[in-house]
Amino acid sequence: MSLKIFETTSNTYSVGPASTVLYEASGTSMDWMKGIANIKYVFTLELRDTGINGFNLPTSEIIPSGQEAFCAVSVLSNVIESDYQSKVKISS
């Protein structure tokens, strides 16, 4: 995901567990998705702000943020599709 985002917007993102890359927090929706709902692919997308504007991005940052989110979701969907296809081939 990070590489695809960089190729599209030249912005870099850290990859890793949210508690390491961002901050520790318990009882998050990611905890529920992995622990209760047993969802295999869990991720967090953060906005491109570096701490100056928070969640109130300037207008000039909205489209690039959407492009970055689209890149991340596109890569994830390809991974899920590939995983699904490999399981279909195994069970056939």
PDB file of C-alpha atoms in Angstrom:
ATOM      1  CA  MET A   1       0.000   0.000   0.000  1.00  0.00           C
ATOM      2  CA  SER A   2       2.706   2.415   1.014  1.00  0.00           C
ATOM      3  CA  LEU A   3       4.653   1.892  -2.223  1.00  0.00           C
ATOM      4  CA  LYS A   4       1.556   2.415  -4.400  1.00  0.00           C
ATOM      5  CA  ILE A   5       0.732   5.628  -2.515  1.00  0.00           C
ATOM      6  CA  PHE A   6       4.295   6.852  -2.965  1.00  0.00           C
ATOM      7  CA  GLU A   7       4.176   6.077  -6.694  1.00  0.00           C
ATOM      8  CA  THR A   8       0.944   8.074  -6.997  1.00  0.00           C
ATOM      9  CA  THR A   9       1.499  11.106  -4.752  1.00  0.00           C
ATOM     10  CA  SER A  10       5.160  10.891  -3.581  1.00  0.00           C
ATOM     11  CA  ASN A  11       3.903  10.877  -0.001  1.00  0.00           C
ATOM     12  CA  THR A  12       5.356   8.290   2.381  1.00  0.00           C
ATOM     13  CA  TYR A  13       3.482   6.357   5.042  1.00  0.00           C
ATOM     14  CA  SER A  14       4.742   4.072   7.782  1.00  0.00           C
ATOM     15  CA  VAL A  15       3.574   0.475   7.727  1.00  0.00           C
ATOM     16  CA  GLY A  16       3.147  -1.670  10.813  1.00  0.00           C
ATOM     17  CA  PRO A  17       0.965  -2.330  13.832  1.00  0.00           C
ATOM     18  CA  ALA A  18      -1.092   0.734  14.771  1.00  0.00           C
ATOM     19  CA  SER A  19       0.243   0.585  18.340  1.00  0.00           C
ATOM     20  CA  THR A  20       3.782   0.946  16.980  1.00  0.00           C
ATOM     21  CA  VAL A  21       3.265   3.292  14.043  1.00  0.00           C
ATOM     22  CA  LEU A  22       0.624   5.534  15.657  1.00  0.00           C
ATOM     23  CA  TYR A  23      -0.072   5.099  19.364  1.00  0.00           C
ATOM     24  CA  GLU A  24      -1.278   2.472  21.799  1.00  0.00           C
ATOM     25  CA  ALA A  25      -5.019   2.293  22.324  1.00  0.00           C
ATOM     26  CA  SER A  26      -7.181  -0.519  23.628  1.00  0.00           C
ATOM     27  CA  GLY A  27     -10.738  -1.377  22.713  1.00  0.00           C
ATOM     28  CA  THR A  28     -10.505   0.037  19.201  1.00  0.00           C
ATOM     29  CA  SER A  29     -12.596  -1.083  16.262  1.00  0.00           C
ATOM     30  CA  MET A  30      -9.487  -2.865  14.956  1.00  0.00           C
ATOM     31  CA  ASP A  31      -9.381  -4.932  18.156  1.00  0.00           C
ATOM     32  CA  TRP A  32     -13.023  -5.881  17.667  1.00  0.00           C
ATOM     33  CA  MET A  33     -12.566  -6.708  13.971  1.00  0.00           C
ATOM     34  CA  LYS A  34      -9.654  -9.061  14.653  1.00  0.00           C
ATOM     35  CA  GLY A  35     -10.700 -10.464  18.029  1.00  0.00           C
ATOM     36  CA  ILE A  36     -14.487 -10.768  17.807  1.00  0.00           C
ATOM     37  CA  ALA A  37     -15.462 -10.619  14.132  1.00  0.00           C
ATOM     38  CA  ASN A  38     -12.368 -12.608  13.053  1.00  0.00           C
ATOM     39  CA  ILE A  39     -11.783 -10.371  10.032  1.00  0.00           C
ATOM     40  CA  LYS A  40      -8.527 -11.298   8.309  1.00  0.00           C
ATOM     41  CA  TYR A  41      -7.629  -7.979   6.702  1.00  0.00           C
ATOM     42  CA  VAL A  42      -7.720  -5.104   9.179  1.00  0.00           C
ATOM     43  CA  PHE A  43      -6.083  -1.754   8.495  1.00  0.00           C
ATOM     44  CA  THR A  44      -6.196   1.890   9.478  1.00  0.00           C
ATOM     45  CA  LEU A  45      -5.905   4.732   7.007  1.00  0.00           C
ATOM     46  CA  GLU A  46      -4.619   7.993   8.373  1.00  0.00           C
ATOM     47  CA  LEU A  47      -4.973  11.367   6.719  1.00  0.00           C
ATOM     48  CA  ARG A  48      -1.852  12.895   5.229  1.00  0.00           C
ATOM     49  CA  ASP A  49      -1.618  15.699   7.811  1.00  0.00           C
ATOM     50  CA  THR A  50       1.559  15.635   9.914  1.00  0.00           C
ATOM     51  CA  GLY A  51       0.026  17.202  13.002  1.00  0.00           C
ATOM     52  CA  ILE A  52      -0.527  20.766  11.867  1.00  0.00           C
ATOM     53  CA  ASN A  53      -4.205  20.656  10.830  1.00  0.00           C
ATOM     54  CA  GLY A  54      -5.414  17.398  12.374  1.00  0.00           C
ATOM     55  CA  PHE A  55      -8.648  16.223  10.800  1.00  0.00           C
ATOM     56  CA  ASN A  56      -9.366  19.680   9.372  1.00  0.00           C
ATOM     57  CA  LEU A  57      -7.369  19.340   6.159  1.00  0.00           C
ATOM     58  CA  PRO A  58      -6.910  22.328   3.884  1.00  0.00           C
ATOM     59  CA  THR A  59      -8.852  22.099   0.636  1.00  0.00           C
ATOM     60  CA  SER A  60      -5.630  21.469  -1.282  1.00  0.00           C
ATOM     61  CA  GLU A  61      -5.064  18.244   0.696  1.00  0.00           C
ATOM     62  CA  ILE A  62      -8.510  16.670   0.165  1.00  0.00           C
ATOM     63  CA  ILE A  63      -8.013  15.239  -3.332  1.00  0.00           C
ATOM     64  CA  PRO A  64      -4.518  13.874  -2.609  1.00  0.00           C
ATOM     65  CA  SER A  65      -5.875  12.248   0.568  1.00  0.00           C
ATOM     66  CA  GLY A  66      -8.625  10.602  -1.476  1.00  0.00           C
ATOM     67  CA  GLN A  67      -6.085   9.421  -4.049  1.00  0.00           C
ATOM     68  CA  GLU A  68      -3.982   7.882  -1.291  1.00  0.00           C
ATOM     69  CA  ALA A  69      -6.974   6.168   0.297  1.00  0.00           C
ATOM     70  CA  PHE A  70      -8.030   4.827  -3.115  1.00  0.00           C
ATOM     71  CA  CYS A  71      -4.515   3.441  -3.695  1.00  0.00           C
ATOM     72  CA  ALA A  72      -4.568   1.680  -0.332  1.00  0.00           C
ATOM     73  CA  VAL A  73      -8.008   0.149  -0.854  1.00  0.00           C
ATOM     74  CA  SER A  74      -7.095  -0.895  -4.422  1.00  0.00           C
ATOM     75  CA  VAL A  75      -3.988  -2.726  -3.230  1.00  0.00           C
ATOM     76  CA  LEU A  76      -5.926  -4.375  -0.410  1.00  0.00           C
ATOM     77  CA  SER A  77      -8.687  -5.491  -2.783  1.00  0.00           C
ATOM     78  CA  ASN A  78      -6.072  -7.070  -5.067  1.00  0.00           C
ATOM     79  CA  VAL A  79      -4.571  -8.948  -2.113  1.00  0.00           C
ATOM     80  CA  ILE A  80      -7.995 -10.199  -1.028  1.00  0.00           C
ATOM     81  CA  GLU A  81      -8.898 -11.245  -4.579  1.00  0.00           C
ATOM     82  CA  SER A  82      -5.599 -13.098  -4.977  1.00  0.00           C
ATOM     83  CA  ASP A  83      -6.093 -14.827  -1.632  1.00  0.00           C
ATOM     84  CA  TYR A  84      -9.635 -15.822  -2.608  1.00  0.00           C
ATOM     85  CA  GLN A  85      -8.546 -17.084  -6.038  1.00  0.00           C
ATOM     86  CA  SER A  86      -5.819 -19.252  -4.508  1.00  0.00           C
ATOM     87  CA  LYS A  87      -8.365 -20.811  -2.140  1.00  0.00           C
ATOM     88  CA  VAL A  88     -10.793 -21.484  -5.002  1.00  0.00           C
ATOM     89  CA  LYS A  89      -8.045 -23.245  -6.978  1.00  0.00           C
ATOM     90  CA  ILE A  90      -7.100 -25.381  -3.965  1.00  0.00           C
ATOM     91  CA  SER A  91     -10.685 -26.504  -3.324  1.00  0.00           C
ATOM     92  CA  SER A  92     -11.398 -27.268  -7.016  1.00  0.00           C
TER      93      SER A  92
END
